[in-house]
Short mmCIF file of C-alpha atoms and ligand atoms in Angstrom, two decimals:
data_model
loop_
_atom_site.label_atom_id
_atom_site.label_comp_id
_atom_site.label_asym_id
_atom_site.label_seq_id
_atom_site.Cartn_x
_atom_site.Cartn_y
_atom_site.Cartn_z
CA MET A 1 -6.88 9.46 27.81
CA ARG A 2 -3.51 9.58 26.47
CA VAL A 3 -2.96 8.01 23.08
CA GLY A 4 0.44 7.19 20.55
CA VAL A 5 0.05 7.85 16.94
CA LEU A 6 2.32 5.52 15.17
CA CYS A 7 3.14 4.71 11.55
CA SER A 8 4.93 1.25 10.31
CA GLY A 9 5.39 -0.02 7.02
CA GLY A 10 6.12 1.82 3.77
CA ASP A 11 5.04 5.24 3.42
CA SER A 12 1.96 5.95 1.51
CA PRO A 13 0.41 9.48 0.32
CA GLY A 14 -2.15 10.56 3.01
CA MET A 15 -0.63 9.78 6.09
CA ASN A 16 -0.06 13.32 7.00
CA ALA A 17 -3.79 13.85 6.75
CA ALA A 18 -4.65 10.86 8.76
CA ILE A 19 -2.36 12.34 11.47
CA ARG A 20 -4.15 15.66 10.96
CA GLY A 21 -7.61 14.21 10.96
CA VAL A 22 -7.09 11.77 14.22
CA VAL A 23 -5.39 14.70 16.00
CA LEU A 24 -7.83 17.26 15.62
CA ARG A 25 -10.72 15.36 16.40
CA GLY A 26 -8.79 13.48 19.35
CA VAL A 27 -6.95 16.68 20.96
CA ASP A 28 -9.60 19.45 19.92
CA VAL A 29 -12.76 17.64 20.17
CA HIS A 30 -12.64 14.72 22.47
CA GLY A 31 -9.64 16.16 24.70
CA PHE A 32 -7.02 13.63 24.34
CA GLU A 33 -3.58 13.94 24.86
CA MET A 34 -1.73 12.72 21.85
CA VAL A 35 2.09 11.51 21.59
CA GLY A 36 3.61 10.94 18.24
CA PHE A 37 6.33 8.06 17.81
CA ILE A 38 9.36 8.98 15.57
CA ASP A 39 9.99 6.31 12.58
CA GLY A 40 7.52 3.79 13.85
CA TRP A 41 8.24 1.28 16.62
CA ARG A 42 11.93 2.89 16.64
CA GLY A 43 10.67 6.01 18.22
CA PHE A 44 8.25 3.47 20.87
CA HIS A 45 11.49 1.65 21.90
CA GLU A 46 13.96 4.55 22.16
CA GLY A 47 11.83 7.29 23.36
CA ASP A 48 11.75 9.48 20.26
CA THR A 49 8.47 11.45 20.47
CA ILE A 50 6.64 14.46 19.46
CA THR A 51 3.68 15.88 21.15
CA LEU A 52 0.90 15.90 18.71
CA ASP A 53 -1.30 18.89 19.02
CA ARG A 54 -3.23 21.60 16.57
CA PRO A 55 -0.04 23.52 15.54
CA ALA A 56 2.05 20.10 15.30
CA VAL A 57 -0.44 19.14 12.36
CA ARG A 58 -0.97 22.45 10.72
CA GLY A 59 -0.98 22.32 6.86
CA ILE A 60 0.23 18.94 6.71
CA SER A 61 -2.51 17.41 4.60
CA PRO A 62 -1.16 18.57 1.15
CA LEU A 63 2.23 17.18 2.06
CA GLY A 64 3.94 14.00 0.70
CA GLY A 65 6.00 11.55 3.10
CA VAL A 66 4.97 11.27 6.96
CA MET A 67 6.00 13.73 8.97
CA LEU A 68 6.23 11.20 11.98
CA GLY A 69 8.50 9.48 9.86
CA THR A 70 7.95 5.39 9.44
CA SER A 71 10.14 2.29 9.56
CA ARG A 72 9.57 -1.44 9.18
CA VAL A 73 11.18 -1.92 12.90
CA PRO A 74 9.03 -4.80 14.60
CA PRO A 75 7.33 -3.67 17.88
CA PHE A 76 8.75 -7.10 19.68
CA GLU A 77 10.93 -9.85 19.51
CA GLY A 78 9.01 -13.14 18.15
CA ARG A 79 6.29 -13.74 15.44
CA THR A 80 3.71 -15.97 17.31
CA VAL A 81 1.75 -14.96 20.53
CA ASP A 82 3.81 -17.58 22.55
CA GLU A 83 7.32 -16.22 21.54
CA ILE A 84 6.44 -12.50 22.47
CA ASP A 85 7.35 -11.30 25.57
CA LEU A 86 5.12 -8.11 26.09
CA GLU A 87 6.51 -6.84 29.58
CA PRO A 88 9.40 -4.60 28.05
CA PHE A 89 6.50 -3.35 25.65
CA ARG A 90 4.10 -2.84 28.47
CA ALA A 91 6.73 -1.00 30.55
CA GLN A 92 7.16 1.27 27.80
CA MET A 93 3.88 2.10 27.51
CA GLU A 94 3.68 2.85 31.29
CA ARG A 95 6.69 5.54 30.67
CA PHE A 96 4.58 7.01 28.12
CA GLY A 97 1.55 7.02 30.03
CA LEU A 98 -0.36 5.33 27.33
CA ASP A 99 -3.82 4.43 27.29
CA GLY A 100 -3.63 3.05 23.47
CA PHE A 101 -2.63 3.49 20.20
CA ALA A 102 -3.85 4.71 16.68
CA LEU A 103 -1.54 2.44 14.30
CA ILE A 104 -1.41 3.92 10.79
CA GLY A 105 -0.44 0.94 8.29
CA GLY A 106 -0.77 -1.84 6.25
CA ASN A 107 -1.53 -5.63 6.38
CA GLY A 108 1.89 -6.42 8.65
CA THR A 109 1.05 -3.39 10.81
CA GLN A 110 -2.52 -4.22 11.28
CA THR A 111 -1.95 -8.13 11.61
CA VAL A 112 0.61 -6.57 14.88
CA ALA A 113 -2.21 -4.49 16.00
CA HIS A 114 -4.78 -7.51 16.35
CA LEU A 115 -1.91 -9.35 17.98
CA LEU A 116 -1.25 -6.64 20.72
CA SER A 117 -5.26 -6.03 21.05
CA GLN A 118 -5.38 -9.89 21.89
CA SER A 119 -2.87 -9.22 24.44
CA GLY A 120 -5.20 -6.71 25.87
CA ILE A 121 -3.07 -3.79 24.52
CA ASN A 122 -5.61 -0.79 23.33
CA VAL A 123 -5.26 -0.64 19.57
CA VAL A 124 -7.25 1.11 16.66
CA GLY A 125 -5.89 0.90 12.97
CA LEU A 126 -5.89 3.07 10.36
CA PRO A 127 -5.46 1.60 6.89
CA LYS A 128 -2.62 2.83 4.65
CA THR A 129 -0.74 1.23 1.65
CA ILE A 130 -0.68 2.10 -2.21
CA ASP A 131 -0.96 -1.62 -2.82
CA ASN A 132 -4.71 -1.56 -1.69
CA ASP A 133 -4.55 -5.01 -0.56
CA LEU A 134 -5.65 -4.84 3.04
CA GLY A 135 -9.01 -6.62 3.56
CA GLY A 136 -11.96 -4.58 5.87
CA THR A 137 -11.81 -1.65 3.34
CA ASP A 138 -13.00 -0.75 -0.14
CA TYR A 139 -9.85 1.67 -0.74
CA THR A 140 -6.42 2.46 1.59
CA PHE A 141 -5.41 5.70 1.28
CA GLY A 142 -2.39 6.24 -0.73
CA PHE A 143 -3.87 3.82 -3.65
CA ASP A 144 -5.69 6.45 -5.64
CA THR A 145 -2.40 8.59 -5.67
CA ALA A 146 -0.23 5.90 -6.79
CA VAL A 147 -2.79 4.90 -9.55
CA SER A 148 -2.87 8.73 -10.52
CA ILE A 149 0.73 8.86 -11.14
CA ALA A 150 0.90 5.40 -12.89
CA SER A 151 -1.52 6.43 -15.27
CA GLU A 152 0.21 9.53 -16.15
CA ALA A 153 3.22 7.33 -16.64
CA ILE A 154 1.14 5.36 -18.99
CA ASP A 155 -0.01 8.38 -20.77
CA ARG A 156 3.77 9.65 -21.50
CA LEU A 157 5.09 6.30 -22.50
CA ARG A 158 2.30 5.67 -24.76
CA THR A 159 3.15 8.91 -26.73
CA THR A 160 6.79 8.19 -27.00
CA GLY A 161 6.01 4.30 -27.56
CA GLU A 162 3.59 5.15 -30.73
CA SER A 163 6.39 7.57 -32.00
CA HIS A 164 8.44 4.69 -32.24
CA ARG A 165 6.34 1.77 -32.75
CA ARG A 166 7.74 0.28 -30.00
CA CYS A 167 6.36 -1.98 -27.05
CA MET A 168 6.50 -0.16 -23.70
CA VAL A 169 6.45 -2.23 -20.66
CA LEU A 170 5.89 -0.14 -17.42
CA GLU A 171 6.43 -1.95 -13.96
CA VAL A 172 4.51 -0.92 -11.03
CA MET A 173 4.45 -1.68 -7.42
CA GLY A 174 2.30 -4.68 -5.96
CA ARG A 175 3.92 -7.27 -4.12
CA ASP A 176 0.90 -9.58 -3.87
CA ALA A 177 -1.95 -7.66 -5.43
CA GLY A 178 -2.34 -5.99 -8.83
CA TRP A 179 -4.81 -3.45 -7.89
CA ILE A 180 -2.46 -0.63 -9.10
CA ALA A 181 -1.54 -2.30 -12.51
CA LEU A 182 -5.12 -3.27 -13.02
CA HIS A 183 -6.51 0.53 -12.41
CA ALA A 184 -3.94 2.43 -13.91
CA GLY A 185 -3.78 -0.21 -16.47
CA MET A 186 -7.62 0.62 -17.27
CA ALA A 187 -7.24 4.34 -16.63
CA GLY A 188 -4.16 4.31 -19.51
CA GLY A 189 -5.89 1.91 -21.93
CA ALA A 190 -2.97 -0.34 -21.42
CA GLN A 191 -3.20 -3.12 -23.86
CA VAL A 192 -1.96 -5.79 -21.26
CA MET A 193 -2.08 -5.98 -17.46
CA LEU A 194 0.02 -8.71 -15.55
CA ILE A 195 -0.84 -8.87 -11.92
CA PRO A 196 0.50 -11.74 -9.21
CA GLU A 197 -2.86 -12.96 -8.86
CA PHE A 198 -2.87 -14.46 -12.37
CA PRO A 199 0.21 -15.83 -14.06
CA GLU A 200 0.36 -16.04 -18.04
CA SER A 201 2.70 -17.75 -20.11
CA LEU A 202 5.43 -15.53 -22.22
CA ASP A 203 3.82 -17.21 -25.29
CA GLN A 204 0.35 -15.47 -24.30
CA VAL A 205 2.15 -12.28 -23.41
CA CYS A 206 3.89 -12.23 -26.72
CA GLU A 207 0.76 -12.97 -28.80
CA TRP A 208 -1.41 -9.86 -27.16
CA VAL A 209 1.87 -7.49 -28.16
CA ARG A 210 1.61 -9.07 -31.72
CA SER A 211 -1.94 -8.68 -32.32
CA VAL A 212 -1.69 -4.97 -30.89
CA HIS A 213 1.34 -4.55 -33.64
CA HIS A 214 -0.61 -6.02 -36.62
CA ARG A 215 -3.30 -3.43 -35.81
CA GLY A 216 -0.83 -0.92 -36.33
CA ARG A 217 -0.71 0.24 -32.93
CA SER A 218 2.11 0.03 -30.20
CA SER A 219 1.43 -1.85 -27.10
CA LEU A 220 1.46 -0.61 -23.42
CA VAL A 221 2.19 -3.40 -20.99
CA VAL A 222 1.78 -2.38 -17.32
CA VAL A 223 3.16 -5.32 -14.96
CA ALA A 224 3.09 -5.30 -11.24
CA GLU A 225 6.28 -6.43 -9.67
CA GLY A 226 5.01 -9.55 -8.09
CA PHE A 227 3.76 -10.73 -11.37
CA VAL A 228 5.45 -14.50 -12.34
CA LEU A 229 5.38 -15.84 -15.57
CA ALA A 230 3.14 -19.22 -15.71
CA ASP A 231 6.25 -20.76 -17.50
CA ASP A 232 8.83 -19.68 -14.64
CA GLY A 233 6.79 -19.38 -11.28
CA GLN A 234 9.27 -17.08 -9.53
CA ALA A 235 8.67 -13.39 -8.69
CA VAL A 236 11.78 -11.12 -9.79
CA THR A 237 14.00 -10.01 -6.84
CA HIS A 238 16.76 -7.71 -6.22
CA ASP A 239 19.49 -8.77 -3.88
CA GLY A 240 18.56 -8.91 -0.28
CA PHE A 241 15.68 -8.45 1.85
CA ASP A 242 13.47 -5.90 3.57
CA ALA A 243 13.48 -4.98 7.30
CA LEU A 244 11.07 -7.58 7.71
CA GLY A 245 12.75 -10.47 5.91
CA ARG A 246 10.93 -10.14 2.80
CA PRO A 247 12.84 -10.53 -0.56
CA ARG A 248 12.88 -7.02 -2.21
CA LEU A 249 10.76 -7.21 -5.44
CA GLY A 250 11.53 -5.43 -8.48
CA GLY A 251 13.03 -5.78 -12.06
CA VAL A 252 10.25 -7.62 -13.91
CA ALA A 253 10.10 -5.38 -16.59
CA GLU A 254 13.47 -5.52 -17.36
CA VAL A 255 13.60 -9.27 -17.47
CA LEU A 256 10.10 -9.41 -19.71
CA ALA A 257 11.02 -6.54 -22.23
CA PRO A 258 14.17 -8.47 -23.78
CA LEU A 259 11.89 -11.51 -23.58
CA ILE A 260 9.15 -9.99 -25.66
CA GLU A 261 11.42 -8.28 -28.03
CA GLU A 262 13.19 -11.41 -28.74
CA HIS A 263 10.34 -13.47 -29.29
CA THR A 264 8.20 -11.03 -31.34
CA GLY A 265 11.06 -8.89 -33.16
CA ILE A 266 9.35 -6.03 -31.63
CA GLU A 267 11.52 -3.19 -30.27
CA THR A 268 10.56 -3.24 -26.56
CA ARG A 269 11.65 -0.94 -23.76
CA ALA A 270 10.84 -1.13 -20.08
CA THR A 271 10.35 1.10 -17.57
CA VAL A 272 10.29 0.94 -13.78
CA LEU A 273 8.26 3.35 -11.89
CA GLY A 274 9.31 2.38 -8.43
CA HIS A 275 9.06 4.91 -5.58
CA VAL A 276 7.68 7.74 -7.76
CA GLN A 277 4.47 5.95 -7.03
CA ARG A 278 4.50 6.54 -3.12
CA GLY A 279 6.19 10.08 -3.28
CA GLY A 280 4.85 13.40 -3.29
CA SER A 281 1.24 14.96 -2.91
CA PRO A 282 -1.79 13.19 -2.28
CA THR A 283 -4.65 13.32 -4.33
CA ALA A 284 -7.74 15.04 -3.12
CA PHE A 285 -9.76 11.57 -2.72
CA ASP A 286 -6.49 10.22 -0.65
CA ARG A 287 -6.77 13.40 1.69
CA VAL A 288 -10.35 13.21 2.27
CA LEU A 289 -10.24 9.64 3.03
CA ALA A 290 -7.19 9.66 5.17
CA THR A 291 -8.86 12.56 7.23
CA ARG A 292 -12.29 10.87 7.67
CA THR A 293 -10.13 7.75 8.41
CA GLY A 294 -8.46 9.70 11.22
CA ILE A 295 -11.59 11.27 12.67
CA ALA A 296 -13.31 7.97 12.62
CA ALA A 297 -10.33 6.24 14.44
CA ALA A 298 -10.48 9.10 17.39
CA ASP A 299 -14.34 8.78 17.91
CA ALA A 300 -13.74 4.74 18.10
CA ILE A 301 -11.07 5.50 20.85
CA LEU A 302 -13.28 7.65 22.66
CA ARG A 303 -16.10 5.06 22.55
CA GLY A 304 -13.42 2.35 23.51
CA GLU A 305 -13.70 0.40 20.18
CA TRP A 306 -10.50 -0.96 20.49
CA ASP A 307 -9.61 -3.92 18.24
CA THR A 308 -11.01 -2.19 15.05
CA MET A 309 -9.96 -0.47 11.97
CA ALA A 310 -11.33 2.50 10.37
CA GLY A 311 -12.52 0.75 6.77
CA LEU A 312 -14.17 2.54 3.80
CA ARG A 313 -17.31 0.77 2.98
CA GLY A 314 -19.05 2.32 -0.02
CA ASP A 315 -19.26 5.87 1.20
CA ARG A 316 -19.01 5.39 4.86
CA ILE A 317 -16.29 4.96 7.09
CA GLU A 318 -17.08 2.11 9.55
CA MET A 319 -15.17 0.50 12.55
CA VAL A 320 -14.49 -3.12 11.24
CA PRO A 321 -13.00 -5.62 13.36
CA LEU A 322 -9.11 -6.18 12.89
CA ALA A 323 -9.63 -9.84 13.10
CA ASP A 324 -11.79 -9.37 9.90
CA ALA A 325 -9.29 -6.88 7.98
CA VAL A 326 -6.10 -8.91 8.42
CA ALA A 327 -8.01 -12.47 8.01
CA SER A 328 -6.83 -12.48 4.39
CA LEU A 329 -5.18 -10.19 1.57
CA LYS A 330 -7.44 -8.66 -0.52
CA GLN A 331 -6.39 -9.37 -4.02
CA VAL A 332 -7.90 -8.84 -7.52
CA PRO A 333 -11.00 -10.99 -7.83
CA GLU A 334 -10.73 -13.31 -10.82
CA GLU A 335 -13.76 -11.74 -12.51
CA ARG A 336 -12.20 -8.31 -12.32
CA TYR A 337 -9.39 -9.79 -13.89
CA VAL A 338 -11.18 -11.86 -16.27
CA ASP A 339 -13.15 -8.70 -17.61
CA ALA A 340 -10.04 -6.71 -18.24
CA ARG A 341 -8.45 -9.81 -19.96
CA LEU A 342 -11.30 -9.95 -22.51
CA ASN A 343 -9.67 -7.03 -24.17
CA PHE A 344 -6.15 -7.56 -23.84
CA GLY A 345 -4.12 -7.33 -26.92
O1 LIG B 1 4.17 -0.55 0.54
C1 LIG B 1 4.00 -1.58 -0.19
C2 LIG B 1 5.25 -1.79 -1.10
O2 LIG B 1 4.63 -0.48 -1.95
C3 LIG B 1 4.99 -3.14 -2.27
O3 LIG B 1 4.56 -2.72 -3.31
C4 LIG B 1 6.53 -3.02 -2.54
O4 LIG B 1 7.27 -4.23 -2.48
C5 LIG B 1 7.38 -2.23 -1.36
O5 LIG B 1 6.35 -1.19 -0.68
C6 LIG B 1 8.63 -1.45 -1.41
O6 LIG B 1 9.06 -0.81 -0.48
P1 LIG B 1 10.38 -0.63 -0.03
O7 LIG B 1 11.44 -0.25 -1.17
O8 LIG B 1 10.30 0.67 0.51
O9 LIG B 1 11.06 -1.55 0.95
#
């Protein structure tokens, strides 16, 4: 069995541990040959590869980033099954003698993985994304690390904010889902958490900030980059688009902070955490989750359980159909938000 390993989308802490997991199990235990593609589908198109064996993955679990590189280069032209010409794709697979792929990625990547599977190409998915917005799994690896970093940022902002009696607004990632904001906010005791799933009005946000101030405290507002003000209805974007044509999000904290200051009279500062959340060494939780995911993926490949993804279900790693994993985004459910919102302000 010859298996291609490839990462696609934004990087996520734990990807190296996942590669190590799938390679150690695949090569050493099941006797696979494994080839890694550099920078995702770019390496596949251009034949930029490395052999993945035990020495290649030595000591990589604690490392941030991803040793293979990743990109948002698409695997083929076209977005729908009818538009896609898979002949060049199959020719490349033959060139590398591949029986199938282990694809490490988030929503977009696993959607492609399912599309490929439907066309008869063997794929098993490994779920990564700091946003934790992929279905079919309780948690994606990378999320725990991002939450830890964001929580630490909240702790630090809190002490400087309290010293100056300021309102501090922290922007975290989360394009379509507010998991990082909700969990980091909860861990850090933030008084307001604003997430894409549930727009709030500026008046409401200011009321919460004022009530914290009247209690003699400084407020900490965590806002996910995809949050939209109910009065406005538009996410804040930078100029330009990413490689998949999606608007680049970011800057909502810098929009909110002056508005809060203007409406409440409370001095307010904005911090955009940005890619710090994705960088550096993964937490032990992410390393273990990613390693177990890799092991389960290699076992599934051996059994020929294609068109599946290694998801965390409770305490077990289970192979879930890719169709289920990508059926809908995993957003923060209303009850989780309502629970947290009861204590805002
Ligand atoms: O991986 C998803 C994500 O973390 C989103 O929350 C964010 O919008 C995006 O990555 C930013 O990624 P980049 O700047 O690398 O395109």
